[in-house]
Amino acid sequence: MEVLNPKLDLTLSHHSSFHSISSTTKHRASYPYRIHSLKINRIDEYCWGQSKNCASLGFRRLRVRSEKKLNDEDSNVVRLIKKDTSDRSSLIRSIGRGFVGFAVAAAAVISICSDPPALSESLTVAFPVSRAREVNTVQRTLVEAWGLIRESFVDPTFNHQDWDLKLQQTMVEMFPLRSADAAYNKISGMLSTLGDPFTRLISPKEYQSFRIGSDGNLQGVGLFINVEPSSGNLVVMSCIKGSPAARAGIHEGDELIEIDGERLDGVDGEAAAQKLRGRVGTTVTVKFHDVNTNLFLSGVKLSREFIKLSPITSAIISHKTPDGHPFKTGYVKLSAFSQTAADEMESAIQEMESQGVQSYILDLRNNPGGLVKAGLDVAQIWLDGDETLVNTIDRDGNLLPINMVNGHALTHDPLVVLVNEGSASASEILAGALHDNGRAILVGHKTFGKGKIQSVTELHDGSALFITVAKYVSPALHDIDQVGITPDVQCTTDMLNSPKESSSFLKDKSAVSSLEADSCIMVAEHELEIQKSKGSAS
């Protein structure tokens, strides 16, 4: 997950086992949107791969039916047959000229049907089955990936290449291989020719990690671990408060030595994390080096529990205005756009409203993005009416505004949004929505500049394909991709030595103290004071 950085994606996830946020939101049942398009009617649920909601978002679902048969006299000619019920003419293209002399080889026939009926077409891809079983599995993955790209990739020219011919070339290159890793590399090579770094295939393990980050829950012990480059040791990056690991006395900086008696020399962070995860109620035994006491502690049993990964941290900063009156600013840090992001932010805002907060700072710095619906739902917490949240541009160049429907903001207090070069994708959608609709002032540095939307589909082997399916621009039609959003007010990221006098509520005071020393937050507070003096939100 860390290698491919999937969080740097704005995603519409295709997987039937996920739950949409509309089914788990406590305070608001769902957030409806109006999308101006004949093909797309609503976006109030996630688009999972085999659900009917895919059709409502304009994505064509692919059903893959495969069978094996014994190839005979025609085995040296493998054909891709495309039957199209639209006005496009039929195409028969040979993809098997590179296969000669496989008269008795098995052949796989995969039929790909596209739904709904109005978009119906059938693709039949036949190819000799590799003698290596693991490569044969990847052959099917190749056809799945190729078909999904063909149906939904944002660039209909596929980076100015013949995409059907690319399948032929890749199948020819894959056939003689003997390992799955080598075969998967061929798929990655095919995808790289699209010229889009965000369209890619990730392994089943990487996809599981991505799902954990997206749905905000896991079954484990509450540790974030990674390999320390200089020593090669597995080091605890952070420990979730109240988790089994925290209760056992494991701290940030400690080194993991063994898991269930197995040494971790040469084991990477993801592999170690997989060993720590497991069913709730089971236990795992670890040995670790406590860096604070320099003791090696073995036989430490940790019980696996449901671990909630919250993307929200919040605090109330209380201080006095120049005229001596008390003033409370609510600070909310959003680290990622997971399925729980909007629900948790709504709870945080309601709690701070009950404590008399008069203005807000929303910190999106170093937030790399996440799920598209989460970003849209968070925007509605701050906006009223039928405002445009973002404009998408499909593969045909059609501009499709996504509007709220009768929105009601939780608060109308003045708002400043903090952004920097690490604010990407859904962060940029949210920042653009709040800024262009006159709801917030942006403070910080220019954002990353990722104006593309990805869909995510789990394939038959448990891997997942990320496909760029659309581009987006801000409500005011400002381009974001490779440009970013320039804030209204620049600030430095230096931490100042003498924070101003104040007190804090809600979260621990040490965290608030560090916030008060953040010069960007000081600039944000200054902007909020200006807004307050004007008597209205920006």
XYZ file of C-alpha atoms in Angstrom:
538
model
C 0.000 0.000 0.000
C 2.744 2.388 0.873
C 4.652 1.562 -2.296
C 1.774 2.331 -4.627
C 0.315 5.078 -2.435
C -3.318 4.233 -3.239
C -4.537 6.937 -0.888
C -3.430 9.425 -3.504
C -6.609 8.582 -5.381
C -10.069 9.933 -5.614
C -11.953 6.677 -5.996
C -15.298 5.178 -6.828
C -14.827 1.698 -5.415
C -16.295 -1.336 -7.143
C -16.705 -4.092 -4.561
C -19.867 -5.682 -3.319
C -18.606 -6.394 0.186
C -18.135 -2.737 1.079
C -20.940 -0.796 2.761
C -21.847 2.621 1.470
C -21.676 5.475 3.922
C -25.349 6.156 3.383
C -26.120 2.900 5.197
C -23.954 3.702 8.207
C -24.470 7.435 8.733
C -26.047 8.092 12.118
C -27.042 11.725 11.824
C -28.053 11.991 8.192
C -29.412 9.020 6.289
C -27.809 10.041 3.005
C -26.530 12.999 1.027
C -28.321 13.294 -2.341
C -26.615 14.852 -5.330
C -27.863 16.052 -8.669
C -25.654 15.189 -11.626
C -26.530 16.951 -14.860
C -26.320 14.183 -17.428
C -28.636 11.899 -19.353
C -26.447 8.914 -18.489
C -25.911 9.627 -14.803
C -28.827 10.270 -12.494
C -27.522 10.035 -8.946
C -24.422 9.531 -6.879
C -25.884 8.837 -3.460
C -24.237 5.437 -3.163
C -20.867 3.981 -4.014
C -20.535 2.194 -7.310
C -19.519 -1.373 -6.504
C -18.436 -3.689 -9.292
C -21.471 -5.911 -9.674
C -24.144 -3.586 -8.278
C -26.850 -1.888 -10.299
C -25.518 1.446 -9.043
C -22.657 1.142 -11.530
C -25.141 1.653 -14.329
C -26.536 4.764 -12.643
C -23.054 6.230 -12.659
C -22.599 5.482 -16.335
C -20.133 2.617 -15.787
C -20.687 -0.529 -17.767
C -20.556 -3.700 -15.735
C -18.545 -6.573 -17.153
C -19.605 -10.158 -16.670
C -16.800 -12.552 -17.445
C -17.731 -16.090 -18.450
C -14.853 -18.425 -19.140
C -14.667 -21.960 -20.393
C -11.967 -24.258 -21.657
C -12.070 -26.336 -24.803
C -9.613 -28.353 -26.811
C -8.358 -26.362 -29.745
C -8.018 -28.277 -33.002
C -7.198 -27.318 -36.557
C -7.706 -23.597 -35.982
C -5.524 -23.401 -32.872
C -2.868 -21.254 -34.501
C -5.366 -18.465 -35.079
C -6.842 -16.932 -31.951
C -9.525 -14.332 -32.586
C -11.011 -11.412 -30.779
C -14.598 -11.161 -31.983
C -16.476 -7.994 -31.197
C -20.249 -7.931 -31.675
C -21.681 -4.463 -31.179
C -25.413 -3.759 -31.221
C -24.801 -0.049 -31.675
C -24.062 1.613 -35.018
C -20.433 0.566 -34.865
C -19.555 -2.158 -37.334
C -18.441 -5.620 -36.295
C -14.749 -6.273 -36.022
C -12.914 -9.542 -36.318
C -9.278 -9.260 -35.486
C -6.722 -12.033 -35.195
C -4.659 -11.881 -32.042
C -3.063 -15.271 -32.422
C -0.617 -14.917 -35.258
C 2.224 -15.227 -32.777
C 0.981 -18.659 -31.667
C 2.001 -21.363 -34.101
C 1.939 -25.122 -33.645
C -0.407 -25.412 -30.662
C -2.702 -27.904 -32.406
C -3.352 -29.834 -29.210
C -3.089 -26.982 -26.723
C -6.041 -26.048 -24.534
C -7.672 -22.734 -25.306
C -9.551 -20.399 -23.021
C -12.600 -18.586 -24.298
C -13.729 -15.579 -22.294
C -16.949 -13.791 -23.166
C -17.364 -10.326 -21.736
C -20.897 -8.954 -21.689
C -21.595 -5.316 -21.003
C -24.684 -4.089 -19.125
C -27.198 -2.454 -19.204
C -28.957 -3.660 -22.403
C -28.886 -0.179 -23.919
C -25.115 -0.437 -23.953
C -25.029 -4.126 -24.801
C -22.095 -5.586 -26.628
C -20.265 -8.869 -26.469
C -16.558 -9.491 -26.678
C -15.136 -12.966 -27.135
C -11.443 -13.382 -26.483
C -9.896 -16.774 -27.240
C -6.305 -17.670 -26.455
C -4.132 -20.746 -25.817
C -3.997 -21.638 -22.141
C -0.526 -21.408 -20.646
C 0.943 -24.704 -19.469
C 1.872 -22.925 -16.213
C -1.321 -22.888 -14.121
C -0.413 -19.689 -12.261
C 0.222 -17.897 -15.554
C -3.117 -19.144 -16.876
C -4.823 -17.408 -13.926
C -3.058 -14.173 -14.811
C -4.153 -14.549 -18.437
C -7.742 -14.202 -17.280
C -6.764 -11.199 -15.134
C -5.187 -9.662 -18.235
C -8.412 -9.987 -20.223
C -10.473 -8.618 -17.315
C -8.193 -5.592 -16.961
C -8.068 -4.992 -20.709
C -11.872 -5.129 -20.977
C -12.460 -2.736 -18.084
C -9.961 -0.253 -19.514
C -11.613 -0.550 -22.909
C -15.018 0.291 -21.438
C -14.240 3.113 -19.043
C -10.767 4.682 -19.397
C -11.041 8.459 -19.590
C -9.019 8.720 -22.813
C -10.971 6.974 -25.606
C -7.815 6.931 -27.775
C -5.949 4.950 -25.069
C -3.005 7.315 -25.393
C -3.260 7.187 -29.199
C -2.817 3.436 -29.555
C -4.798 0.422 -30.755
C -6.005 -1.102 -27.476
C -7.152 -4.345 -29.150
C -3.697 -4.769 -30.656
C -2.156 -4.110 -27.231
C -4.043 -7.143 -25.867
C -2.628 -9.252 -28.685
C 0.912 -8.107 -28.001
C 0.649 -8.639 -24.247
C -0.888 -12.110 -24.614
C 1.927 -13.131 -26.958
C 4.529 -11.885 -24.463
C 2.795 -13.590 -21.524
C 2.247 -17.051 -23.040
C 5.784 -18.469 -22.651
C 6.220 -17.187 -19.087
C 6.384 -19.598 -16.135
C 5.748 -17.385 -13.086
C 2.780 -15.305 -11.983
C 5.009 -12.387 -10.984
C 6.445 -12.160 -14.488
C 2.935 -12.368 -15.962
C 1.606 -9.603 -13.690
C 4.550 -7.449 -14.778
C 3.294 -7.801 -18.350
C -0.120 -6.434 -17.295
C 1.562 -3.530 -15.530
C 3.583 -2.894 -18.661
C 0.416 -2.829 -20.763
C -1.229 -0.363 -18.385
C 1.849 1.878 -18.367
C 1.405 2.507 -22.093
C -1.754 4.481 -21.260
C 0.451 7.259 -19.903
C -1.590 7.571 -16.704
C 0.237 6.701 -13.454
C -3.075 6.418 -11.584
C -4.382 3.580 -13.772
C -2.735 0.486 -12.364
C -3.125 -3.019 -10.957
C -2.394 -3.777 -7.311
C -1.893 -7.157 -5.658
C -4.507 -8.824 -3.422
C -2.508 -7.945 -0.286
C -2.159 -4.324 -1.346
C -5.879 -4.211 -2.095
C -6.711 -5.515 1.381
C -4.608 -2.715 2.863
C -6.382 -0.198 0.645
C -9.777 -1.469 1.821
C -8.754 -1.127 5.457
C -7.770 2.489 4.825
C -11.036 3.137 2.985
C -13.566 1.580 5.344
C -11.783 2.706 8.514
C -11.891 -0.604 10.373
C -9.650 -3.613 10.867
C -9.311 -6.609 13.131
C -5.929 -6.469 14.810
C -3.933 -5.048 17.708
C -3.705 -1.338 16.838
C -0.151 -0.908 15.551
C 1.205 0.993 12.552
C 4.613 -0.442 11.675
C 7.237 0.084 9.011
C 10.843 -0.784 8.277
C 13.341 1.801 9.513
C 15.614 2.359 6.470
C 18.930 2.804 8.272
C 18.638 -0.241 10.576
C 16.216 -2.461 8.661
C 14.282 -3.043 11.884
C 10.497 -3.103 12.098
C 9.588 -0.008 14.077
C 6.264 1.047 15.598
C 5.268 4.248 13.792
C 2.233 4.823 15.992
C 0.005 2.964 18.417
C -3.745 3.600 18.486
C -4.875 4.915 21.863
C -6.782 2.313 23.887
C -5.843 -0.539 21.539
C -4.544 -3.931 22.761
C -0.990 -2.895 21.830
C -1.284 0.375 23.757
C -2.645 -1.419 26.812
C 0.309 -3.806 26.677
C 2.726 -0.884 26.933
C 3.949 -0.762 23.316
C 4.904 2.762 22.250
C 5.916 4.689 19.160
C 9.560 3.933 18.350
C 9.603 0.440 19.853
C 11.061 -2.327 17.681
C 9.190 -5.541 16.869
C 11.482 -8.591 17.092
C 9.185 -11.642 16.817
C 5.559 -12.478 16.061
C 4.315 -15.835 17.373
C 7.898 -17.004 17.804
C 8.916 -16.128 14.242
C 11.836 -13.756 13.809
C 11.090 -10.711 11.685
C 14.522 -10.280 10.110
C 13.977 -9.249 6.492
C 10.175 -9.118 6.852
C 8.582 -5.976 5.413
C 5.960 -3.873 7.144
C 2.963 -5.180 5.195
C 3.916 -8.834 5.770
C 4.317 -8.189 9.499
C 0.988 -6.332 9.615
C -0.715 -9.336 8.017
C 0.634 -11.542 10.829
C -0.739 -9.168 13.467
C -4.215 -9.025 11.930
C -6.740 -11.774 12.500
C -10.176 -12.682 13.780
C -11.492 -10.828 16.785
C -10.970 -12.872 19.951
C -7.803 -14.625 18.793
C -4.407 -13.739 20.235
C -0.953 -13.075 18.872
C 2.284 -13.179 20.874
C 5.019 -10.633 20.224
C 8.522 -9.844 21.362
C 9.582 -6.214 21.205
C 12.379 -3.882 22.221
C 11.186 -1.094 24.511
C 13.375 1.822 23.448
C 12.489 3.835 26.565
C 13.801 1.217 29.016
C 16.132 -0.596 26.578
C 14.501 -3.876 27.654
C 13.573 -6.778 25.390
C 10.089 -7.984 26.359
C 8.991 -11.412 25.104
C 5.833 -13.463 25.452
C 3.576 -10.404 25.300
C 0.097 -11.653 24.367
C -2.147 -9.291 22.447
C -5.847 -9.987 21.927
C -7.175 -9.013 18.499
C -10.084 -6.581 18.516
C -12.023 -4.392 16.117
C -9.790 -1.347 15.609
C -11.417 1.861 14.445
C -9.175 4.053 12.317
C -10.505 7.557 12.756
C -9.592 10.110 10.079
C -10.617 12.964 12.399
C -8.765 14.719 15.219
C -10.238 17.821 16.804
C -9.593 20.431 19.477
C -10.975 23.714 20.756
C -8.575 26.636 21.042
C -9.840 29.324 23.411
C -8.267 32.764 23.586
C -9.149 36.417 24.006
C -9.805 38.884 21.239
C -7.930 42.223 21.194
C -10.857 43.838 23.004
C -10.656 41.243 25.806
C -13.615 39.019 24.937
C -13.262 35.198 25.037
C -13.265 33.512 21.654
C -13.326 29.802 20.795
C -11.987 28.348 17.545
C -12.758 24.766 16.609
C -9.883 22.915 14.947
C -10.626 19.806 12.837
C -7.881 17.789 11.152
C -9.074 15.452 8.381
C -6.324 12.995 7.449
C -8.128 10.957 4.766
C -11.497 10.585 3.053
C -12.599 7.184 4.349
C -16.168 5.927 4.498
C -16.486 7.221 8.069
C -15.036 10.694 7.428
C -18.286 12.668 7.022
C -20.045 10.916 9.896
C -17.146 11.515 12.278
C -16.705 15.131 11.204
C -20.401 15.758 11.722
C -20.118 14.401 15.280
C -17.045 16.546 15.984
C -18.743 19.722 14.701
C -21.891 19.052 16.718
C -19.838 18.544 19.880
C -17.929 21.774 19.345
C -21.114 23.689 18.525
C -22.508 22.567 21.879
C -19.441 24.085 23.570
C -19.926 27.507 21.997
C -17.324 27.467 19.224
C -17.533 30.650 17.139
C -15.240 29.862 14.192
C -13.525 26.881 12.572
C -10.226 25.793 11.042
C -10.444 22.744 8.762
C -6.967 21.288 8.235
C -6.522 19.378 4.966
C -2.720 19.592 4.920
C -1.064 16.343 3.818
C -4.443 14.728 3.179
C -3.858 12.724 -0.016
C -7.532 12.081 -0.792
C -9.740 9.009 -0.696
C -13.336 8.180 -1.595
C -15.210 10.615 -3.807
C -18.475 10.365 -1.897
C -16.736 11.113 1.392
C -15.400 14.378 -0.028
C -18.830 15.386 -1.310
C -20.500 14.483 1.981
C -18.007 16.531 4.010
C -18.640 19.537 1.760
C -22.357 19.380 2.570
C -21.644 19.712 6.290
C -20.537 23.291 5.554
C -22.806 24.345 2.654
C -26.475 25.175 2.068
C -28.796 24.946 -0.897
C -28.144 23.454 -4.330
C -24.542 24.559 -4.754
C -22.269 22.911 -7.298
C -19.648 20.828 -5.480
C -17.498 19.848 -8.457
C -17.654 19.498 -12.236
C -16.600 16.223 -13.834
C -15.535 15.731 -17.453
C -16.199 12.288 -18.942
C -14.312 10.443 -21.684
C -16.443 12.165 -24.343
C -15.604 15.627 -23.016
C -19.031 16.261 -21.482
C -19.073 18.605 -18.489
C -21.203 17.118 -15.698
C -21.856 19.339 -12.647
C -22.498 17.560 -9.339
C -24.859 19.647 -7.200
C -26.196 19.324 -3.690
C -29.947 18.871 -3.301
C -31.499 21.121 -0.652
C -28.413 21.103 1.567
C -28.426 22.368 5.151
C -25.090 23.255 6.766
C -24.445 22.292 10.380
C -22.858 25.673 11.062
C -22.501 29.050 9.399
C -19.593 30.189 11.567
C -16.538 31.631 9.767
C -14.295 28.966 8.248
C -10.659 28.798 7.130
C -9.313 25.752 5.285
C -5.599 24.894 5.534
C -3.976 23.282 2.473
C -0.474 22.507 1.251
C 1.378 20.568 -1.439
C 0.270 17.309 0.230
C -3.437 18.143 -0.166
C -4.584 16.122 -3.159
C -7.568 14.694 -4.986
C -10.650 14.696 -2.683
C -8.931 17.354 -0.550
C -8.809 19.579 -3.611
C -12.459 18.893 -4.432
C -13.477 19.869 -0.899
C -11.232 22.943 -0.802
C -12.508 24.034 -4.215
C -16.149 23.520 -3.251
C -15.846 25.559 -0.047
C -13.767 28.298 -1.664
C -15.637 28.745 -4.946
C -18.992 28.828 -3.151
C -17.747 31.639 -0.902
C -17.846 29.573 2.273
C -14.159 29.519 3.250
C -10.823 31.265 2.879
C -7.896 29.049 1.900
C -4.619 29.447 3.815
C -1.331 27.642 3.219
C 0.476 26.541 0.060
C -0.582 25.486 -3.429
C -2.148 22.020 -3.467
C -0.841 18.881 -5.201
C -2.856 19.155 -8.407
C -4.591 15.796 -8.995
C -7.762 16.391 -10.967
C -8.606 12.808 -11.944
C -11.143 10.329 -10.631
C -10.437 6.614 -10.378
C -12.782 3.653 -10.162
C -11.568 0.579 -8.273
C -12.654 -2.918 -9.273
C -11.706 -6.172 -7.570
C -10.763 -8.829 -10.115
C -11.337 -12.584 -9.924
C -7.933 -13.273 -8.315
C -8.380 -10.721 -5.516
C -6.210 -8.072 -7.152
C -7.722 -4.684 -7.953
C -7.657 -2.442 -10.983
C -7.604 1.342 -10.576
C -8.862 3.132 -13.698
C -8.991 6.863 -14.337
C -12.595 7.318 -15.499
C -13.038 11.102 -15.427
C -11.385 14.447 -14.844
C -12.717 17.213 -12.654
C -12.563 20.979 -12.326
C -13.720 23.213 -9.469
C -17.238 24.718 -9.270
C -15.859 27.929 -10.806
C -14.346 25.807 -13.622
C -10.762 26.232 -12.416
C -8.510 23.451 -13.694
C -6.849 21.449 -10.919
C -4.952 18.617 -12.630
C -1.198 19.314 -12.610
C -2.057 22.880 -11.573
C -3.335 22.703 -8.013
C -5.249 25.318 -6.065
C -3.462 28.479 -4.934
C -4.672 29.609 -1.475
C -5.923 33.104 -0.747
C -3.252 33.620 1.912
C 0.224 32.093 1.947
C 1.916 31.029 5.173
C 5.125 29.346 6.276
C 5.199 25.962 7.992
C 7.691 27.052 10.653
C 6.851 26.237 14.239
C 7.212 29.362 16.371
C 8.911 29.296 19.773
C 6.409 31.288 21.822
C 2.745 30.410 21.315
C 0.239 33.003 22.352
C -1.590 32.792 25.667
C -4.654 30.580 25.521
C -6.427 27.618 27.064
C -7.907 24.502 25.499
C -10.844 22.128 25.691
C -11.976 18.771 24.275
C -8.643 17.088 23.470
C -5.310 16.868 25.281
C -3.616 20.184 25.917
C -0.220 19.130 24.582
C -1.777 18.684 21.137
C -3.440 22.094 21.302
C -0.183 23.692 22.470
C 1.575 22.424 19.354
C -1.281 23.751 17.211
C -0.877 27.210 18.686
C 2.784 27.175 17.689
C 1.892 26.409 14.059
C 2.297 29.633 12.121
C -0.298 28.619 9.508
C -2.888 28.182 12.248
C -1.923 31.596 13.607
C -2.504 33.072 10.151
C -5.826 31.224 9.961
C -6.907 32.664 13.307
C -5.992 36.141 12.097
C -8.186 35.628 9.010
C -11.033 34.432 11.227
C -10.749 37.592 13.326
C -11.020 39.650 10.140
C -14.150 37.706 9.121
C -15.649 38.183 12.581
C -15.032 41.917 12.381
C -16.972 41.956 9.085
C -19.840 40.205 10.822
C -20.295 37.284 8.427
C -18.680 34.166 7.092
C -16.593 34.464 3.968
